[in-house]
Short mmCIF file of C-alpha atoms in Angstrom, two decimals:
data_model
loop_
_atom_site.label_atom_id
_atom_site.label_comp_id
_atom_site.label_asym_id
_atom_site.label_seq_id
_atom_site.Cartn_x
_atom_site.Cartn_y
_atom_site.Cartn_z
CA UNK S 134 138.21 97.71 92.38
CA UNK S 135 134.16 96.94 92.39
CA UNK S 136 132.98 94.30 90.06
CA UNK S 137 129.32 94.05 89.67
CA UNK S 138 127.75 91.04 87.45
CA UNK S 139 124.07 90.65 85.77
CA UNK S 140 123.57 86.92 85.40
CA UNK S 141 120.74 85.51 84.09
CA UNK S 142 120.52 81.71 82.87
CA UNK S 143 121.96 82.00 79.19
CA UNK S 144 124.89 85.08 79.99
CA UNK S 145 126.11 86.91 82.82
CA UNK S 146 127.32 90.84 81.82
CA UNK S 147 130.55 91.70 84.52
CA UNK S 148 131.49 95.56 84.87
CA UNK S 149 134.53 96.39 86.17
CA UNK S 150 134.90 100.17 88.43
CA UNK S 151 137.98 101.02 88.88
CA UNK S 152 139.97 104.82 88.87
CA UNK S 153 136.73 106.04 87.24
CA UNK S 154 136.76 103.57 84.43
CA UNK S 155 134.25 100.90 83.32
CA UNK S 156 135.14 97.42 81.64
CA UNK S 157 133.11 94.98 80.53
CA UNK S 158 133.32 91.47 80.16
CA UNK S 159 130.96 88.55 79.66
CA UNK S 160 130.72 84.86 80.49
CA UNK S 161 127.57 82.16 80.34
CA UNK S 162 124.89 82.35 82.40
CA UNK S 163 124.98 81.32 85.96
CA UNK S 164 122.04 79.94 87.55
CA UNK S 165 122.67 77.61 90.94
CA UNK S 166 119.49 75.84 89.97
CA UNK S 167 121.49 74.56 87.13
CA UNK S 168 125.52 74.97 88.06
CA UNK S 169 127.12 73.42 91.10
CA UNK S 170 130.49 75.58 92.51
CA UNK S 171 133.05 73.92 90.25
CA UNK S 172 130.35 74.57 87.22
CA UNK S 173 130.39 78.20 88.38
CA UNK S 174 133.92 78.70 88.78
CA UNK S 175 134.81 77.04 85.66
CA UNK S 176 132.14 79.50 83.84
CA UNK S 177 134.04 82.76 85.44
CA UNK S 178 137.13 81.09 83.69
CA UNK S 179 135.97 81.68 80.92
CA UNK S 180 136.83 85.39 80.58
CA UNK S 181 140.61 85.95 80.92
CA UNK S 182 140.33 89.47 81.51
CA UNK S 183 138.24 88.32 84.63
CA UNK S 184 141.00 85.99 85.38
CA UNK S 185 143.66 88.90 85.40
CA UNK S 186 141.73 90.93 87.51
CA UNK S 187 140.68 88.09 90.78
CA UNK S 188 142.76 88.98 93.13
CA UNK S 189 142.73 92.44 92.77
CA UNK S 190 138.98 92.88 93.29
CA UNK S 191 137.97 94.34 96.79
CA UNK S 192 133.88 94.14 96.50
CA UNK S 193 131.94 91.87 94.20
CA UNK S 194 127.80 92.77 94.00
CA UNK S 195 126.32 89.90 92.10
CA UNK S 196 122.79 90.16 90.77
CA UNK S 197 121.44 86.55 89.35
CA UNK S 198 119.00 84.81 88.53
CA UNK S 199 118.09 81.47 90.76
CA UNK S 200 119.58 83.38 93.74
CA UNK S 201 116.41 83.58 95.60
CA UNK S 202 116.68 80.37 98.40
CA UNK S 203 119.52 80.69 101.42
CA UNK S 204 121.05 77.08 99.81
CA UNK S 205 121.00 78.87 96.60
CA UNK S 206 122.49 82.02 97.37
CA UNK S 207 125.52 80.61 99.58
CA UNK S 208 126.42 77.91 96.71
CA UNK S 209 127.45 81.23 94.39
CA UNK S 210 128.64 82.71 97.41
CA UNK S 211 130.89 79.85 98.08
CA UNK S 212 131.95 80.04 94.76
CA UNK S 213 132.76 83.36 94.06
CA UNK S 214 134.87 83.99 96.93
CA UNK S 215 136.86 80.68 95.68
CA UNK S 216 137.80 82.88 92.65
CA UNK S 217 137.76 86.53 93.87
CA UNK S 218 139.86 85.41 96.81
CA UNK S 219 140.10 88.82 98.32
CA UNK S 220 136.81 90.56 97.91
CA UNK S 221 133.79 90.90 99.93
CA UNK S 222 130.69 89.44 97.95
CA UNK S 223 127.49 90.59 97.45
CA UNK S 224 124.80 88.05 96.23
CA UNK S 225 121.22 89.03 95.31
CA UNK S 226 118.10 87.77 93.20
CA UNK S 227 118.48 89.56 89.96
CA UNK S 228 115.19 91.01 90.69
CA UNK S 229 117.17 93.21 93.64
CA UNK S 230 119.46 94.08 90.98
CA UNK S 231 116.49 95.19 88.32
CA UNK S 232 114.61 97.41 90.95
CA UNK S 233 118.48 99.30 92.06
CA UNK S 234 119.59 99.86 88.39
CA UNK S 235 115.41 100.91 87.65
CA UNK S 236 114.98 102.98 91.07
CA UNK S 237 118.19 103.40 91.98
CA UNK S 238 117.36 104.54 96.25
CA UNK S 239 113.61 105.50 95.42
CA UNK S 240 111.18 103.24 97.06
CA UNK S 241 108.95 102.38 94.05
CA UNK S 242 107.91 98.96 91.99
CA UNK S 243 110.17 97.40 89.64
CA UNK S 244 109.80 94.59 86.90
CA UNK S 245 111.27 92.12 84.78
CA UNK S 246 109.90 91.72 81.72
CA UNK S 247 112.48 89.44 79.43
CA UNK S 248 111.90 85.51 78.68
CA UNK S 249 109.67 85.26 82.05
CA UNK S 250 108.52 88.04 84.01
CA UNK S 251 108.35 89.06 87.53
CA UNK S 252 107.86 92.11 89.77
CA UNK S 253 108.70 93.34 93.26
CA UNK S 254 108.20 96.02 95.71
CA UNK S 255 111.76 97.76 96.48
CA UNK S 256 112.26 100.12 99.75
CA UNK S 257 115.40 101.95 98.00
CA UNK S 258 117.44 99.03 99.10
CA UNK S 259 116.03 95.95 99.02
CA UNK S 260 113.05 93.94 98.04
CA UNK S 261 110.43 93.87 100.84
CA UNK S 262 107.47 92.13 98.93
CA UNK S 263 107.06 90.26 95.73
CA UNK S 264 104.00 88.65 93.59
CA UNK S 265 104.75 84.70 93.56
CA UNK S 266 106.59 84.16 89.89
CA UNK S 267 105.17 80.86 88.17
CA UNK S 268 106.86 80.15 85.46
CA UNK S 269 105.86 79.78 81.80
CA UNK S 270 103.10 77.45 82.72
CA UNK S 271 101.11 79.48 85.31
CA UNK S 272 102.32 83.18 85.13
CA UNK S 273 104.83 84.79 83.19
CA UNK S 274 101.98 87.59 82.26
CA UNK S 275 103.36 90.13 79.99
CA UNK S 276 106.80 87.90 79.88
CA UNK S 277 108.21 87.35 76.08
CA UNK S 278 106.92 84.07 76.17
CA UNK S 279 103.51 85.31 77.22
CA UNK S 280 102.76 87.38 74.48
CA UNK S 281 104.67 85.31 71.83
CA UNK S 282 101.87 82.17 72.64
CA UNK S 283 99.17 85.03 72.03
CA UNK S 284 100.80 85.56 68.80
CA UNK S 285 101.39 82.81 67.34
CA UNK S 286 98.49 81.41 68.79
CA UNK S 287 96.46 83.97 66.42
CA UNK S 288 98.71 83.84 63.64
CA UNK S 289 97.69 80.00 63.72
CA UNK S 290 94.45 80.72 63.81
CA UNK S 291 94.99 82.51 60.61
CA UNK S 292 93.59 85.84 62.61
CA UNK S 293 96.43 88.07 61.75
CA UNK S 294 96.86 90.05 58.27
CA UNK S 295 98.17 87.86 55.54
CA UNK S 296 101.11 90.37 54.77
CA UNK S 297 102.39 88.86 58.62
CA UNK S 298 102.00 85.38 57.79
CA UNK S 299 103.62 85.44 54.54
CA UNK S 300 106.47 87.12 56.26
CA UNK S 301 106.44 84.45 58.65
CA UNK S 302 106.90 81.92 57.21
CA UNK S 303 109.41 83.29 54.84
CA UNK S 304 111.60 84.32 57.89
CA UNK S 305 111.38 80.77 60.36
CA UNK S 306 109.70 78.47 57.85
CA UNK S 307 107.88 76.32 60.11
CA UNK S 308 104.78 74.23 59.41
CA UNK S 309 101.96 74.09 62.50
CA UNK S 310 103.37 70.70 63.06
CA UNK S 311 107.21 71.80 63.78
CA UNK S 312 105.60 74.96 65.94
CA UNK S 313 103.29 72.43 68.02
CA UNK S 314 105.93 69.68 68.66
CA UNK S 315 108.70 72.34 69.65
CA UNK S 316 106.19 73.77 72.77
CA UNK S 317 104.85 70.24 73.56
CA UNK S 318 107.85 67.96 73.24
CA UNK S 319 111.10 69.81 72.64
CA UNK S 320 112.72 71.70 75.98
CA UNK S 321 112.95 75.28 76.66
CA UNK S 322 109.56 75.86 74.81
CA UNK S 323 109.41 78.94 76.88
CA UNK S 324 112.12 80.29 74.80
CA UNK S 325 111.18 78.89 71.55
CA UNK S 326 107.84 81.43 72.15
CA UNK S 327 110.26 84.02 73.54
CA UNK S 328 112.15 84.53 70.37
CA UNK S 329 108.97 85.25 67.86
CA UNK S 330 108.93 88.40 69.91
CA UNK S 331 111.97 90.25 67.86
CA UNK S 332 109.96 89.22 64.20
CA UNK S 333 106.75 90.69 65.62
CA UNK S 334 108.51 94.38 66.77
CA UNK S 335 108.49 94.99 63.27
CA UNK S 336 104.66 95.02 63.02
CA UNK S 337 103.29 96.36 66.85
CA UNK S 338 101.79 99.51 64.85
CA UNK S 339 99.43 96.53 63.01
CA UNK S 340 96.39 96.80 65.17
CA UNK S 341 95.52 93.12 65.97
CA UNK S 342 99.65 92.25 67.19
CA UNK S 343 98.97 95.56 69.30
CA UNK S 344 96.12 94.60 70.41
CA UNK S 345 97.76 91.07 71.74
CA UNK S 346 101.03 92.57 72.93
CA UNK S 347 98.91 95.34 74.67
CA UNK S 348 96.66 92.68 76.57
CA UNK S 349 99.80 90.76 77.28
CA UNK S 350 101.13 93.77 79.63
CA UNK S 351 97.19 94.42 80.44
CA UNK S 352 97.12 90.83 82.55
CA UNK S 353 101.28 91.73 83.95
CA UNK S 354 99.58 95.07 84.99
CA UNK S 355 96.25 93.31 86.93
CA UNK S 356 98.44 90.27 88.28
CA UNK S 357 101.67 92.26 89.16
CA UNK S 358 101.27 95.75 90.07
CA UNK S 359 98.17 96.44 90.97
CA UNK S 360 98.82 93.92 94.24
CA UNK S 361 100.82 96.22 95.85
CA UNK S 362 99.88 98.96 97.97
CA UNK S 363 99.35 102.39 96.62
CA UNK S 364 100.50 101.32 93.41
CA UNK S 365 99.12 104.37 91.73
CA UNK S 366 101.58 106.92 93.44
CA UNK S 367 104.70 104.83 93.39
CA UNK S 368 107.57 105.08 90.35
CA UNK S 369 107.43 102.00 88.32
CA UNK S 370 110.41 100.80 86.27
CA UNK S 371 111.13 98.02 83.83
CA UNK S 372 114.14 95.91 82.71
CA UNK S 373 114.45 93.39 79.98
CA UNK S 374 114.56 93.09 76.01
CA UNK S 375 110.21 92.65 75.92
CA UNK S 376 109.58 95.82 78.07
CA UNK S 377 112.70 97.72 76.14
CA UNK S 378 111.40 96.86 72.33
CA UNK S 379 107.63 97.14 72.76
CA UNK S 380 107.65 100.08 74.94
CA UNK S 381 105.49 102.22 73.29
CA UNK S 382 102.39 99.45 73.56
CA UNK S 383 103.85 99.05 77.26
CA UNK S 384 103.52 103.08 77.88
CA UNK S 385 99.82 102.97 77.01
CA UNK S 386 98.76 100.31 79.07
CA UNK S 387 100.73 101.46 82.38
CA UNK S 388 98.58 104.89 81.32
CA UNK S 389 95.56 102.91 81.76
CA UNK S 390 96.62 102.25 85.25
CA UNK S 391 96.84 106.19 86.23
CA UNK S 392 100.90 105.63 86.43
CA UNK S 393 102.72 108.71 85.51
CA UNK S 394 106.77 108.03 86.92
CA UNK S 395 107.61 105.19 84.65
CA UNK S 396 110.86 103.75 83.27
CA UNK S 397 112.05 101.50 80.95
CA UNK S 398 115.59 100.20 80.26
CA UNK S 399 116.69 96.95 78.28
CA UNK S 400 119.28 95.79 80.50
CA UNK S 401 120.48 96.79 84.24
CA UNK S 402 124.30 96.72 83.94
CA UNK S 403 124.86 100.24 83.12
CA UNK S 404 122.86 101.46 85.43
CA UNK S 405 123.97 99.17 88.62
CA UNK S 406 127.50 101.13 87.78
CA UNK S 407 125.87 103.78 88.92
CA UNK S 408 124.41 102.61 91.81
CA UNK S 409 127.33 101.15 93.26
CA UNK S 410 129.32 104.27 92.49
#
């Protein structure tokens, strides 16, 4: 049996291989930043299928997020083998695991473009470079929370069509004031900007949200990919719900850049089956 899990801070997706069959399961997110090794073993309790299955597992490849320092990676480590008492584990940033379900073994550039964002350059195996991450506050170009501040930034502005800002406030009914105090005083603001991002799909053909989401992949294009070396020629593939729903705005910037071999899934799961098959 090969279990392979995609954990990110709010859920972690588990597939199960096994006699050429695939089963799912899911659990809460598990970031070490935020979970010590009891905290992660109690959240793989949480699934009883996953229970079931723990000593029966022979290779675990975990992909997660907060998995990127040595102290880090051996606390899930620790933790995992705790549970899956008789498997080998795996345990990688989930930016390894975005660039093998995106590239699969083709050296190339891969990046996350969710909540936050983030990018690497992959050698068909492993990450071998990556473009410092810094959070909602410095970077996140091109990230969901990224282009939701240019949004609602210009719906607050009142620069966006009235049609929009009727709807908006219809759907989320929320004065300036409550939008202001939730990103200055309220946590997770880099979430609260995140999650405008599913009412605004509706309208990306409107030009001035196109014109915002477009310039919000514009600056992940200049920061991220156009660091690495011989960008231009290399396949480039994204993961995440913000890359995955505005993809067609995505698809004309990366055009801009001369980048033909692009590809775009919303999550890297499915795919990661496949690699480790």
């Amino acid at each position: 049996m090969i279990l392979i899990a995609d954990s990110g801070s709010t859920k972690t997706d588990w597939m199960l291989l096994h006699a050429g069959k695939r089963q799912m399961f899911r659990t809460s997110g598990i970031n070490p930043y935020f979970l010590n090794k009891e905290a992660i073993m109690a959240t793989v309790c949480e699934d009883e299928g996953l229970k079931d299955i723990a000593d029966q597992v022979e290779a675990l490849y975990f992909y997660g997020a907060g998995c990127t320092e040595k102290f880090h990676i051996e606390q899930v480590d620790e933790a995992l083998r705790a549970f899956f008492t008789q498997s080998k584990v795996e345990v990688k940033t989930d930016m390894v695991g975005a660039a093998r379900a995106v590239l699969g073994k083709r050296k190339g550039i891969a990046a996350i473009l969710g909540t936050g964002s983030n990018s690497c350059a992959y050698d068909g195996e492993n990450l071998v470079e990556s473009v410092p991450s810094l959070g909602y506050l410095l970077g996140d170009e091109g990230s969901g929370m990224y282009i939701g501040r240019l949004l609602i930034k210009s719906l607050l502005f009142r620069e966006l069509p009235t049609e929009i800002r009727v709807a908006f406030d219809k759907h989320f009914g929320l004065t300036q004031a409550d939008i202001i105090t939730a990103t200055l005083s309220k946590p997770m603001p880099n979430r609260f900007l995140a999650s405008f991002c599913e009412f605004f799909v509706d309208y990306v053909d409107e030009p001035p949200v196109r014109v915002l989401v477009r310039q919000g992949f514009r600056d992940f294009m200049k920061v991220h990919v156009t660091a690495y070396d011989d960008y231009e020629s290399l396949p480039l593939g994204f993961v995440g719900s913000i890359a995955f729903f505005f993809q067609e705005p995505l698809r004309e910037v990366v055009s801009e850049f001369d980048i033909e071999d692009v590809k775009i899934i919303r999550s890297p799961i499915k795919a990661l089956g496949e690699y480790h098959s």
